[in-house]
Short mmCIF file of C-alpha atoms and ligand atoms in Angstrom, two decimals:
data_model
loop_
_atom_site.label_atom_id
_atom_site.label_comp_id
_atom_site.label_asym_id
_atom_site.label_seq_id
_atom_site.Cartn_x
_atom_site.Cartn_y
_atom_site.Cartn_z
CA MET A 1 1.32 29.97 -27.25
CA LEU A 2 2.50 26.65 -28.84
CA ARG A 3 -1.16 25.34 -27.75
CA VAL A 4 -2.62 27.94 -29.77
CA VAL A 5 -0.37 27.20 -32.79
CA PHE A 6 -0.86 23.49 -32.49
CA ARG A 7 -5.15 24.50 -32.34
CA TRP A 8 -4.52 26.35 -35.50
CA ILE A 9 -2.58 24.03 -37.29
CA ARG A 10 -4.88 21.10 -36.62
CA SER A 11 -7.94 23.25 -37.67
CA ALA A 12 -5.78 24.21 -41.05
CA MET A 13 -5.31 20.79 -41.12
CA VAL A 14 -9.10 20.21 -40.92
CA VAL A 15 -9.45 23.04 -43.79
CA VAL A 16 -7.02 21.29 -45.76
CA SER A 17 -8.64 17.69 -45.99
CA LEU A 18 -12.36 19.00 -46.27
CA PHE A 19 -10.88 20.74 -49.73
CA LEU A 20 -9.00 17.87 -50.82
CA LEU A 21 -12.39 15.84 -50.32
CA SER A 22 -14.20 17.93 -53.00
CA ALA A 23 -11.74 18.19 -54.67
CA GLN A 24 -10.64 14.82 -55.07
CA ALA A 25 -14.66 13.68 -54.38
CA SER A 26 -14.55 11.01 -57.64
CA THR A 27 -11.53 9.49 -57.07
CA ALA A 28 -10.10 9.55 -53.24
CA GLU A 29 -12.22 7.10 -51.15
CA ILE A 30 -12.39 7.60 -47.31
CA ASP A 31 -12.67 4.93 -45.13
CA LEU A 32 -16.15 5.49 -43.89
CA LEU A 33 -19.26 7.14 -43.96
CA ILE A 34 -22.29 6.93 -42.35
CA GLN A 35 -25.23 8.18 -43.32
CA ASN A 36 -28.77 9.13 -42.20
CA ALA A 37 -27.99 9.91 -38.51
CA ARG A 38 -28.41 11.43 -35.82
CA ILE A 39 -26.05 12.97 -34.64
CA ILE A 40 -25.95 13.93 -30.95
CA ASP A 41 -22.74 15.29 -31.27
CA GLY A 42 -21.31 15.21 -27.12
CA THR A 43 -21.65 19.03 -25.96
CA GLY A 44 -25.11 18.69 -24.65
CA SER A 45 -26.47 20.83 -27.87
CA PRO A 46 -29.70 19.20 -29.55
CA TRP A 47 -29.35 16.39 -31.71
CA PHE A 48 -29.36 16.79 -35.55
CA ALA A 49 -28.98 15.32 -38.97
CA SER A 50 -26.22 15.01 -40.16
CA ASP A 51 -23.26 12.29 -42.77
CA VAL A 52 -20.41 11.54 -41.35
CA ALA A 53 -16.52 11.31 -43.37
CA ILE A 54 -14.33 9.14 -41.09
CA ASP A 55 -10.83 8.48 -42.62
CA ASP A 56 -7.29 7.22 -41.67
CA GLY A 57 -9.19 7.35 -37.48
CA ARG A 58 -10.21 10.92 -37.89
CA ILE A 59 -13.88 12.64 -38.76
CA VAL A 60 -12.89 14.54 -41.69
CA ALA A 61 -16.38 16.05 -42.72
CA MET A 62 -20.10 16.11 -41.26
CA ALA A 63 -22.84 17.96 -43.87
CA ALA A 64 -26.61 17.29 -43.85
CA THR A 65 -25.45 15.08 -47.67
CA LEU A 66 -21.86 14.18 -48.09
CA ASP A 67 -21.40 12.38 -51.71
CA LEU A 68 -18.04 10.74 -51.07
CA ASP A 69 -16.60 7.56 -52.11
CA ALA A 70 -15.94 5.04 -49.63
CA ARG A 71 -14.67 1.75 -48.79
CA GLU A 72 -17.03 1.13 -46.08
CA THR A 73 -21.07 2.51 -45.54
CA ILE A 74 -22.99 2.65 -42.73
CA ASP A 75 -26.48 3.56 -43.07
CA ALA A 76 -27.36 4.42 -39.65
CA ALA A 77 -31.98 5.03 -41.24
CA GLY A 78 -32.36 7.76 -38.49
CA ARG A 79 -30.08 6.17 -35.37
CA VAL A 80 -28.03 7.58 -32.89
CA LEU A 81 -24.93 8.71 -33.55
CA ALA A 82 -22.72 9.49 -30.22
CA PRO A 83 -18.97 10.07 -29.52
CA GLY A 84 -18.07 7.10 -27.85
CA PHE A 85 -18.31 6.99 -23.86
CA ILE A 86 -14.67 7.48 -21.58
CA ASP A 87 -15.33 5.81 -18.41
CA VAL A 88 -12.46 7.62 -16.45
CA HIS A 89 -13.27 5.74 -12.91
CA THR A 90 -11.88 1.83 -13.60
CA HIS A 91 -9.93 -0.58 -12.10
CA VAL A 92 -8.90 -2.75 -15.02
CA GLU A 93 -5.36 -3.98 -13.10
CA THR A 94 -5.31 -7.72 -13.23
CA SER A 95 -4.82 -9.11 -9.67
CA SER A 96 -5.94 -11.75 -7.77
CA SER A 97 -9.28 -11.00 -8.05
CA ARG A 98 -9.25 -10.09 -11.61
CA ASP A 99 -8.49 -10.71 -14.62
CA GLY A 100 -7.88 -7.21 -16.64
CA LEU A 101 -7.13 -6.35 -19.28
CA GLN A 102 -3.45 -7.75 -19.67
CA ARG A 103 -5.67 -10.74 -19.93
CA LEU A 104 -8.67 -9.63 -21.38
CA PRO A 105 -7.56 -6.83 -23.69
CA ARG A 106 -11.06 -6.41 -25.80
CA ALA A 107 -12.55 -5.75 -22.62
CA ASP A 108 -15.96 -7.20 -24.19
CA ASN A 109 -17.59 -5.97 -20.60
CA TYR A 110 -17.53 -2.20 -22.01
CA VAL A 111 -16.91 -1.72 -25.74
CA LEU A 112 -19.95 -4.00 -25.20
CA ASP A 113 -21.76 -1.12 -23.26
CA GLY A 114 -20.48 2.04 -25.42
CA VAL A 115 -17.34 2.47 -24.04
CA THR A 116 -14.60 3.60 -26.10
CA THR A 117 -11.84 5.22 -23.43
CA ILE A 118 -11.33 4.11 -19.41
CA VAL A 119 -8.88 5.28 -17.30
CA THR A 120 -7.96 2.75 -15.18
CA GLY A 121 -5.17 3.57 -11.79
CA ASN A 122 -7.91 4.81 -9.57
CA CYS A 123 -8.37 4.83 -5.49
CA GLY A 124 -5.15 4.81 -5.20
CA GLY A 125 -4.35 1.64 -6.36
CA SER A 126 -2.51 1.16 -9.84
CA GLU A 127 0.32 -0.43 -11.60
CA ILE A 128 3.34 1.30 -10.40
CA ASP A 129 5.89 1.00 -13.21
CA ILE A 130 3.95 2.80 -15.89
CA ALA A 131 6.41 2.17 -19.17
CA ALA A 132 6.34 -1.90 -18.18
CA TRP A 133 2.35 -1.83 -17.92
CA ARG A 134 1.99 -0.37 -21.57
CA ASP A 135 4.22 -2.48 -23.05
CA SER A 136 2.48 -5.46 -22.09
CA LEU A 137 -0.76 -4.04 -23.54
CA VAL A 138 -1.05 -6.18 -26.62
CA GLY A 139 -4.24 -6.18 -28.56
CA LEU A 140 -6.62 -3.59 -26.88
CA GLY A 141 -9.98 -3.37 -27.85
CA ILE A 142 -10.58 0.05 -26.09
CA ASN A 143 -8.79 2.53 -25.58
CA VAL A 144 -6.68 3.03 -21.91
CA ALA A 145 -5.40 5.44 -19.92
CA THR A 146 -3.79 5.66 -16.39
CA LEU A 147 -3.55 7.28 -13.41
CA VAL A 148 -1.11 6.38 -10.72
CA GLY A 149 -1.98 6.05 -7.28
CA HIS A 150 -1.09 7.06 -4.50
CA ASN A 151 -1.47 3.82 -2.20
CA SER A 152 0.33 1.19 -4.39
CA VAL A 153 2.79 3.56 -4.70
CA ARG A 154 3.13 4.76 -0.71
CA LYS A 155 2.80 0.15 -0.40
CA ALA A 156 5.82 0.08 -2.96
CA VAL A 157 7.58 2.74 -0.47
CA MET A 158 6.98 2.22 3.29
CA GLY A 159 4.75 -0.72 3.10
CA SER A 160 1.37 -0.50 5.45
CA ASP A 161 2.63 1.11 7.71
CA ASP A 162 0.42 3.36 10.01
CA ARG A 163 2.76 6.14 10.46
CA ALA A 164 4.50 9.65 8.18
CA PRO A 165 7.23 9.30 5.78
CA THR A 166 10.64 10.09 6.72
CA SER A 167 11.72 12.65 4.39
CA GLN A 168 14.35 10.07 2.00
CA GLU A 169 10.08 8.32 1.75
CA MET A 170 8.85 11.07 0.96
CA GLN A 171 11.04 11.71 -1.71
CA GLN A 172 10.98 8.06 -3.13
CA MET A 173 7.23 8.76 -2.97
CA GLN A 174 7.91 11.18 -5.89
CA ALA A 175 10.53 10.18 -7.70
CA LEU A 176 8.34 7.52 -8.35
CA VAL A 177 5.08 9.65 -9.33
CA GLU A 178 7.44 11.56 -11.31
CA THR A 179 8.17 8.73 -13.48
CA ALA A 180 4.85 7.50 -13.68
CA MET A 181 4.36 10.45 -14.86
CA GLN A 182 6.81 10.80 -17.37
CA ASP A 183 5.60 6.89 -19.28
CA GLY A 184 2.37 8.64 -19.84
CA ALA A 185 -0.17 8.46 -16.35
CA VAL A 186 -2.44 11.20 -16.28
CA GLY A 187 -2.51 12.24 -13.03
CA LEU A 188 -2.40 10.97 -9.32
CA SER A 189 -5.07 8.95 -7.52
CA THR A 190 -5.60 8.82 -3.91
CA GLY A 191 -7.96 5.74 -2.12
CA LEU A 192 -7.96 8.04 1.34
CA LEU A 193 -10.76 5.06 2.81
CA TYR A 194 -7.64 2.29 2.36
CA VAL A 195 -5.09 1.09 3.73
CA PRO A 196 -2.04 2.31 3.36
CA GLY A 197 -3.61 5.74 2.34
CA THR A 198 -5.40 6.11 4.54
CA TYR A 199 -2.26 7.11 7.26
CA ALA A 200 -1.51 9.33 4.94
CA THR A 201 -1.90 13.50 5.94
CA THR A 202 -3.59 15.80 3.63
CA ASP A 203 0.01 17.54 3.04
CA GLU A 204 1.67 14.05 1.76
CA VAL A 205 -0.72 13.90 -0.60
CA ILE A 206 -0.59 17.56 -1.54
CA SER A 207 3.42 16.55 -1.97
CA LEU A 208 2.84 13.92 -4.67
CA ALA A 209 0.24 15.91 -6.26
CA LYS A 210 2.11 18.60 -7.38
CA VAL A 211 4.95 16.30 -8.64
CA ALA A 212 1.74 15.10 -11.05
CA SER A 213 0.23 18.73 -11.71
CA ARG A 214 3.66 19.54 -12.85
CA TYR A 215 3.29 17.25 -16.04
CA GLY A 216 -0.27 18.32 -16.26
CA GLY A 217 -1.88 15.84 -14.18
CA VAL A 218 -5.81 15.17 -12.81
CA TYR A 219 -6.16 14.40 -9.40
CA ALA A 220 -8.76 12.07 -9.09
CA SER A 221 -9.78 11.32 -5.29
CA HIS A 222 -11.72 8.34 -3.36
CA MET A 223 -12.29 9.99 -0.53
CA ARG A 224 -11.39 9.72 3.05
CA GLU A 225 -14.74 9.22 4.14
CA GLN A 226 -18.62 9.26 2.25
CA GLY A 227 -20.13 9.45 5.30
CA LEU A 228 -20.23 11.65 9.03
CA LYS A 229 -16.93 13.57 7.83
CA LEU A 230 -17.97 13.60 3.27
CA HIS A 231 -17.90 17.92 4.31
CA ASP A 232 -15.06 17.47 5.32
CA SER A 233 -13.34 14.53 2.65
CA ILE A 234 -14.65 16.96 -0.02
CA ASP A 235 -12.97 20.15 1.51
CA GLU A 236 -9.98 18.09 1.70
CA ALA A 237 -9.79 16.71 -1.62
CA VAL A 238 -10.51 20.31 -3.02
CA SER A 239 -7.44 21.71 -1.65
CA ILE A 240 -5.14 19.28 -2.58
CA GLY A 241 -5.97 20.33 -6.07
CA ARG A 242 -6.17 23.59 -5.00
CA GLU A 243 -2.74 23.75 -3.20
CA ALA A 244 -1.24 21.21 -6.42
CA GLN A 245 -2.76 23.92 -8.94
CA MET A 246 -4.76 20.57 -10.51
CA PRO A 247 -8.33 19.58 -11.76
CA VAL A 248 -9.81 17.22 -8.76
CA GLN A 249 -12.10 14.35 -9.66
CA ILE A 250 -13.94 13.73 -6.89
CA SER A 251 -14.99 9.60 -7.29
CA HIS A 252 -18.49 7.55 -7.35
CA PHE A 253 -19.91 10.81 -5.13
CA LYS A 254 -22.37 9.17 -2.78
CA VAL A 255 -23.43 9.70 0.85
CA LYS A 256 -23.45 6.47 2.47
CA GLY A 257 -26.06 5.14 5.40
CA ARG A 258 -29.58 5.32 6.26
CA THR A 259 -29.05 7.70 8.97
CA ARG A 260 -27.69 10.29 6.26
CA TRP A 261 -29.88 10.08 2.70
CA GLY A 262 -31.70 12.87 1.62
CA SER A 263 -28.29 15.48 2.25
CA ILE A 264 -26.71 14.96 -1.15
CA GLY A 265 -28.00 18.02 -1.86
CA ASP A 266 -25.89 19.20 0.51
CA ALA A 267 -23.09 18.14 -0.30
CA LEU A 268 -23.56 18.97 -4.14
CA ALA A 269 -23.47 22.93 -3.29
CA LEU A 270 -20.61 22.47 -1.66
CA VAL A 271 -19.26 20.91 -4.75
CA GLU A 272 -20.81 23.74 -6.49
CA SER A 273 -19.79 26.64 -4.22
CA TYR A 274 -16.01 25.21 -5.27
CA ARG A 275 -16.80 25.97 -8.46
CA GLN A 276 -17.72 29.83 -8.12
CA GLU A 277 -14.46 30.33 -6.13
CA GLY A 278 -12.67 29.00 -9.56
CA VAL A 279 -11.47 25.65 -8.62
CA ASP A 280 -11.79 23.03 -11.49
CA VAL A 281 -13.61 20.46 -9.33
CA VAL A 282 -15.88 17.65 -10.83
CA ILE A 283 -17.24 14.68 -9.92
CA ASP A 284 -18.04 11.02 -10.75
CA ALA A 285 -20.60 8.97 -10.30
CA TYR A 286 -22.00 5.21 -11.20
CA PRO A 287 -26.21 4.82 -11.90
CA TYR A 288 -26.73 2.43 -8.81
CA GLU A 289 -27.90 2.78 -5.62
CA ARG A 290 -25.74 -0.38 -3.90
CA ALA A 291 -21.49 -0.29 -4.05
CA SER A 292 -18.63 -2.64 -4.40
CA THR A 293 -15.62 -2.81 -2.76
CA ASN A 294 -13.93 -5.08 -0.19
CA LEU A 295 -15.14 -6.93 3.14
CA GLY A 296 -12.79 -5.19 5.65
CA VAL A 297 -14.06 -1.66 5.37
CA ASN A 298 -16.79 -2.70 7.87
CA LEU A 299 -13.46 -3.16 10.47
CA PRO A 300 -11.90 0.32 12.45
CA ARG A 301 -9.65 1.95 10.41
CA TRP A 302 -6.40 0.78 13.07
CA ALA A 303 -8.01 -2.31 13.35
CA VAL A 304 -6.63 -3.14 9.11
CA ALA A 305 -2.64 -1.37 9.62
CA GLY A 306 0.10 -3.20 8.08
CA SER A 307 -0.08 -6.67 7.03
CA ILE A 308 -2.32 -9.34 7.04
CA GLU A 309 -0.94 -11.25 10.09
CA ASP A 310 -1.19 -7.99 11.23
CA ILE A 311 -5.00 -7.93 11.42
CA ALA A 312 -4.90 -11.48 11.84
CA ALA A 313 -3.76 -11.51 15.50
CA ARG A 314 -5.26 -8.55 16.12
CA ILE A 315 -8.79 -10.13 15.02
CA ARG A 316 -7.37 -13.04 17.30
CA ASP A 317 -6.42 -10.88 20.52
CA PRO A 318 -9.46 -11.40 22.46
CA ASP A 319 -9.00 -8.12 24.17
CA THR A 320 -7.90 -6.57 20.54
CA ARG A 321 -10.60 -7.98 19.23
CA ALA A 322 -13.34 -6.38 21.83
CA ARG A 323 -12.30 -2.95 20.81
CA ILE A 324 -13.19 -4.28 17.13
CA VAL A 325 -16.35 -5.66 17.97
CA ALA A 326 -17.58 -2.24 19.59
CA ASP A 327 -16.49 0.08 16.97
CA MET A 328 -18.26 -1.57 14.71
CA LYS A 329 -21.61 -1.62 16.34
CA ALA A 330 -20.87 2.08 16.94
CA MET A 331 -19.90 2.40 12.77
CA LEU A 332 -23.31 0.36 12.08
CA VAL A 333 -25.09 2.79 14.27
CA ASP A 334 -23.45 5.78 13.17
CA ALA A 335 -24.90 3.95 9.88
CA GLY A 336 -28.13 3.76 10.65
CA TYR A 337 -28.30 -0.24 10.19
CA PRO A 338 -30.06 -2.63 12.24
CA ASP A 339 -28.03 -5.35 10.77
CA TYR A 340 -25.59 -6.87 8.20
CA SER A 341 -28.38 -7.52 5.36
CA PHE A 342 -27.22 -4.50 3.10
CA ALA A 343 -24.08 -6.23 2.63
CA THR A 344 -24.15 -9.24 0.12
CA VAL A 345 -20.63 -10.91 -0.37
CA ALA A 346 -20.04 -10.42 -4.19
CA GLN A 347 -16.61 -12.82 -4.16
CA TYR A 348 -15.24 -15.39 -1.56
CA LYS A 349 -12.89 -17.58 -2.72
CA PRO A 350 -12.73 -20.35 0.23
CA ASP A 351 -17.10 -20.49 -0.13
CA PRO A 352 -18.14 -19.66 -3.54
CA SER A 353 -21.50 -21.30 -2.51
CA ILE A 354 -22.14 -17.55 -0.63
CA HIS A 355 -22.20 -15.89 -3.51
CA GLY A 356 -24.69 -13.68 -4.20
CA ARG A 357 -25.28 -13.65 0.19
CA THR A 358 -25.77 -11.17 2.73
CA ILE A 359 -23.52 -11.31 5.75
CA SER A 360 -27.08 -12.36 7.67
CA GLU A 361 -27.52 -14.72 5.89
CA VAL A 362 -24.61 -16.78 5.16
CA ASN A 363 -24.86 -16.00 9.60
CA ARG A 364 -28.13 -18.06 9.36
CA ILE A 365 -26.67 -20.63 7.32
CA ALA A 366 -23.33 -21.32 9.44
CA GLU A 367 -26.88 -21.78 11.67
CA ARG A 368 -26.04 -18.70 14.42
CA ALA A 369 -28.95 -16.79 15.77
CA ALA A 370 -29.47 -13.62 13.61
CA THR A 371 -27.52 -11.09 16.66
CA ILE A 372 -25.31 -7.94 15.76
CA ASP A 373 -22.14 -10.60 17.57
CA ASN A 374 -22.80 -12.73 15.52
CA GLU A 375 -23.23 -11.89 12.36
CA ILE A 376 -20.14 -9.29 13.50
CA ASP A 377 -17.95 -12.59 14.22
CA THR A 378 -19.29 -14.11 10.55
CA ILE A 379 -17.47 -11.30 9.27
CA LEU A 380 -14.27 -11.29 11.19
CA GLU A 381 -14.14 -15.49 10.70
CA MET A 382 -14.35 -14.53 7.22
CA MET A 383 -11.97 -12.09 7.35
CA LEU A 384 -9.08 -14.42 8.90
CA ALA A 385 -10.58 -17.28 6.09
CA GLY A 386 -10.60 -14.83 3.28
CA GLY A 387 -6.66 -13.06 4.07
CA ALA A 388 -5.91 -10.46 1.76
CA ALA A 389 -6.58 -12.04 -1.66
CA GLY A 390 -5.20 -9.02 -3.60
CA SER A 391 -7.02 -6.50 -2.76
CA THR A 392 -10.35 -7.45 -1.92
CA TYR A 393 -9.52 -8.02 2.13
CA GLY A 394 -11.59 -11.14 3.02
CA ALA A 395 -13.63 -10.69 0.54
CA SER A 396 -15.28 -8.44 -2.02
CA MET A 397 -18.47 -7.51 -1.31
CA ILE A 398 -21.92 -5.59 -2.49
CA TYR A 399 -23.00 -2.97 -0.28
CA HIS A 400 -26.47 -1.02 -0.69
CA TYR A 401 -24.84 1.96 1.04
CA MET A 402 -27.56 5.33 -1.35
CA SER A 403 -30.56 6.06 -2.05
CA VAL A 404 -31.70 6.06 -5.60
CA GLN A 405 -33.25 10.00 -4.63
CA ASP A 406 -29.77 10.40 -4.15
CA VAL A 407 -28.62 9.29 -6.75
CA ASP A 408 -30.71 10.59 -8.88
CA THR A 409 -29.68 14.13 -6.97
CA ILE A 410 -26.48 13.24 -7.71
CA PHE A 411 -26.80 13.09 -11.83
CA ARG A 412 -28.98 16.50 -12.35
CA TYR A 413 -25.46 17.74 -11.31
CA PRO A 414 -24.45 19.33 -14.02
CA ASN A 415 -21.01 18.41 -13.55
CA THR A 416 -21.17 14.66 -13.04
CA ALA A 417 -19.65 12.36 -15.26
CA VAL A 418 -21.36 8.93 -15.36
CA ALA A 419 -18.18 6.45 -15.04
CA SER A 420 -18.73 2.38 -13.73
CA ASP A 421 -15.51 1.71 -11.10
CA GLY A 422 -16.27 -1.16 -12.73
CA ASN A 423 -13.53 -3.92 -13.85
CA ILE A 424 -12.74 -7.07 -16.22
CA ASN A 425 -12.93 -10.17 -15.78
CA ALA A 426 -14.15 -12.74 -17.44
CA PHE A 427 -17.40 -13.98 -18.54
CA GLY A 428 -19.25 -15.91 -15.51
CA ARG A 429 -16.28 -15.14 -12.96
CA GLY A 430 -17.96 -14.26 -9.54
CA GLN A 431 -21.07 -12.74 -8.45
CA PRO A 432 -20.01 -9.29 -9.69
CA HIS A 433 -21.34 -5.49 -9.31
CA PRO A 434 -23.27 -4.86 -12.72
CA ARG A 435 -22.22 -1.43 -13.67
CA SER A 436 -18.72 -3.52 -15.40
CA TYR A 437 -21.65 -4.84 -17.93
CA GLY A 438 -24.44 -2.11 -17.67
CA THR A 439 -23.27 1.12 -16.64
CA ASN A 440 -23.91 3.80 -19.78
CA ALA A 441 -26.84 1.53 -20.90
CA HIS A 442 -28.38 1.76 -17.43
CA VAL A 443 -28.69 5.71 -17.36
CA LEU A 444 -29.85 5.47 -20.44
CA ALA A 445 -32.90 2.71 -20.58
CA ASP A 446 -33.30 3.09 -16.65
CA PHE A 447 -32.55 6.90 -16.56
CA VAL A 448 -33.60 8.61 -19.73
CA ARG A 449 -36.19 6.40 -21.89
CA ASP A 450 -38.26 4.96 -18.68
CA ARG A 451 -37.62 7.50 -15.88
CA GLN A 452 -36.99 10.91 -18.14
CA VAL A 453 -34.74 12.03 -15.05
CA LEU A 454 -31.46 13.56 -17.47
CA THR A 455 -32.19 14.04 -21.49
CA LEU A 456 -30.45 11.79 -23.97
CA GLU A 457 -28.36 14.55 -24.76
CA ASP A 458 -27.23 15.54 -21.05
CA ALA A 459 -26.81 12.12 -20.56
CA ILE A 460 -24.39 11.85 -23.97
CA ARG A 461 -22.49 14.22 -22.30
CA ARG A 462 -21.42 13.25 -19.19
CA MET A 463 -20.08 10.05 -21.11
CA THR A 464 -17.94 12.07 -23.89
CA SER A 465 -17.13 15.80 -23.44
CA LEU A 466 -17.16 16.28 -19.39
CA PRO A 467 -14.73 13.78 -18.65
CA ALA A 468 -12.87 14.07 -21.83
CA ARG A 469 -12.23 17.60 -20.28
CA THR A 470 -11.05 16.82 -16.97
CA PHE A 471 -8.55 14.44 -18.39
CA SER A 472 -7.39 16.77 -21.11
CA PHE A 473 -9.15 14.51 -24.03
CA HIS A 474 -9.07 17.50 -26.27
CA ASP A 475 -9.72 15.78 -29.73
CA ARG A 476 -11.97 12.78 -28.77
CA GLY A 477 -15.65 12.97 -26.72
CA ILE A 478 -16.81 15.56 -29.39
CA ILE A 479 -18.45 14.73 -33.27
CA ARG A 480 -16.46 17.32 -35.25
CA PRO A 481 -14.78 17.58 -37.71
CA GLY A 482 -10.72 17.12 -36.63
CA PHE A 483 -11.39 14.68 -33.95
CA VAL A 484 -10.97 11.02 -33.19
CA ALA A 485 -13.19 9.24 -34.73
CA ASP A 486 -14.72 7.16 -31.71
CA LEU A 487 -17.78 6.94 -31.97
CA VAL A 488 -20.79 4.46 -30.84
CA LEU A 489 -24.24 3.72 -33.21
CA PHE A 490 -27.22 2.66 -31.08
CA ASP A 491 -31.64 3.11 -30.77
CA PRO A 492 -32.06 5.34 -28.13
CA ARG A 493 -36.03 2.97 -27.76
CA THR A 494 -34.38 -0.18 -27.69
CA VAL A 495 -30.63 -0.40 -25.59
CA THR A 496 -30.66 -2.67 -22.60
CA ASP A 497 -28.41 -3.41 -20.09
CA LYS A 498 -28.76 -6.47 -19.05
CA ALA A 499 -26.86 -7.24 -15.61
CA THR A 500 -28.53 -7.18 -12.86
CA PHE A 501 -27.30 -8.04 -8.93
CA ALA A 502 -28.92 -11.28 -9.15
CA ASP A 503 -27.26 -12.17 -12.45
CA PRO A 504 -24.58 -9.50 -13.41
CA HIS A 505 -23.11 -11.30 -16.50
CA GLN A 506 -24.84 -10.61 -18.93
CA TYR A 507 -24.24 -7.76 -22.21
CA THR A 508 -26.00 -4.43 -22.66
CA GLU A 509 -27.82 -4.81 -25.69
CA GLY A 510 -28.23 -2.51 -28.33
CA PHE A 511 -24.85 -0.85 -29.47
CA ASP A 512 -25.19 -1.83 -32.70
CA TYR A 513 -21.73 -0.46 -34.01
CA VAL A 514 -18.83 0.55 -31.75
CA ILE A 515 -16.43 2.79 -33.54
CA VAL A 516 -12.39 2.84 -31.76
CA ASN A 517 -9.73 5.15 -33.46
CA GLY A 518 -11.55 5.11 -37.22
CA VAL A 519 -12.23 0.94 -36.25
CA ALA A 520 -15.60 -1.16 -35.57
CA VAL A 521 -15.02 -3.38 -32.71
CA VAL A 522 -18.81 -4.07 -32.92
CA ALA A 523 -20.56 -3.89 -35.86
CA ASP A 524 -24.12 -4.97 -35.88
CA GLY A 525 -24.30 -5.30 -32.48
CA GLU A 526 -21.47 -8.67 -32.81
CA LEU A 527 -17.69 -8.16 -31.53
CA THR A 528 -15.35 -7.60 -34.70
CA ASP A 529 -11.79 -9.54 -34.32
CA ASP A 530 -10.35 -5.37 -35.35
CA ARG A 531 -7.86 -4.17 -32.10
CA PRO A 532 -7.72 -0.82 -32.60
CA GLY A 533 -7.10 0.64 -28.48
CA ARG A 534 -4.10 2.68 -28.16
CA PHE A 535 -2.44 3.62 -25.01
CA LEU A 536 -3.24 7.26 -23.80
CA GLN A 537 -0.89 9.67 -22.62
CA HIS A 538 -1.07 12.74 -21.39
CA ARG A 539 -0.75 15.62 -23.73
CA GLN A 540 2.27 17.54 -21.78
CA PRO A 541 1.66 20.89 -21.23
ZN1 LIG B 601 -12.95 4.01 -4.82
#
């Protein structure tokens, strides 16, 4: 009821503001008028020609021709005006391996790629004290919302122990999730592949998800397994959302491993079957066939439990090491790889000279014969020398896990949102995945313009209204009077991602204007000095 009233008030306000504009057209001056734009409104509808009036951070009028006085006028000259992109899967907390939003609050790599809102706290990793983190964010160039991460909550209460929580520990975890939601978190994320989330049962996650659900949160899942047990993992993610009665966002959807390439259609059919049953489950993906995560994922889960000292002790103990090696060989065979040439070092503190090299190359540089045993030795030595290194476990890596065809199939599924899974680092730091710089432009240049996997309108929908509705950003993600003026202006014939795996530190080119809450953070292709970004809280039901 309240929501209905609220909607009515909002539409009434739009009518009133339009009336005021028309009544005082000669005297009232709006903030910004964009003329001669091709509007792609974010809903997936075909583009149409319109002017757009913006005042006080919101879109106040749209018409084929608007004759209004404005403090600033932009002639779009037929370029596309779309809603600013909403990237629901990022990792922008500051850590030892990333500068994050606290140090680089303008988020240059994102705004230059057309992104106006990011959601962080994904894969189970977030800040615990959301209020303190929110207050620490000053001078934002972008809107930000955060999930609360199960791994971070579990670690704060139980360390990295491989066991079930006591009832008291369970209550402590629930209390942390509750406080985070009260402080504005938009939901709960899990990373059931990672330590210590991997030691949690489904029931543990459900009982925490129920807390987030009471506050209208989303359940965002980095699934337990994305290879052999992909379908079981989808079932688990859906059952958590179903039990806790909340929307499910399955993160960076993929099937890992050469042996399973071509089977992604079955996994998408499983997701769709749940939607048909009435479960609100959607997915997101980044438009690259290579993934990025830590070095430790190559080890069996039991071997990476506990502290970094625990892990090192296992690697040093000859009998335990032999078991680790045997499991790693089995994992390699299962995924269908002949060696570790699919694994490239992105960031390795003890020896930056190997950045950009595959494990097979690192092995050869160390003048070892090219055998699986030697490559595994190389990995285990890097684990020991690299240490925990924040969240990276030994090193941060890029893995050639997916096929181009599977990635295309994922992007053709109507309920796949575009999300980078990227982060924010100082320009030039490390050898990151290019997705942090170019995800959205890569979709527009490669998937839309060059290969025609998607139409422009459909691609934009996946960057805007689709993620906005899942995360209840009800007044963003669509160009419509009354909505917040988060906008991008670009020429679809020329917008181009420049970042590559070999040379990732390159900004996207072609987003001429990026407008956040009605204020330009990019104007004529250049960053401005304005910082209009906000911390977005979940609107509580
Ligand atoms: Zn993840």
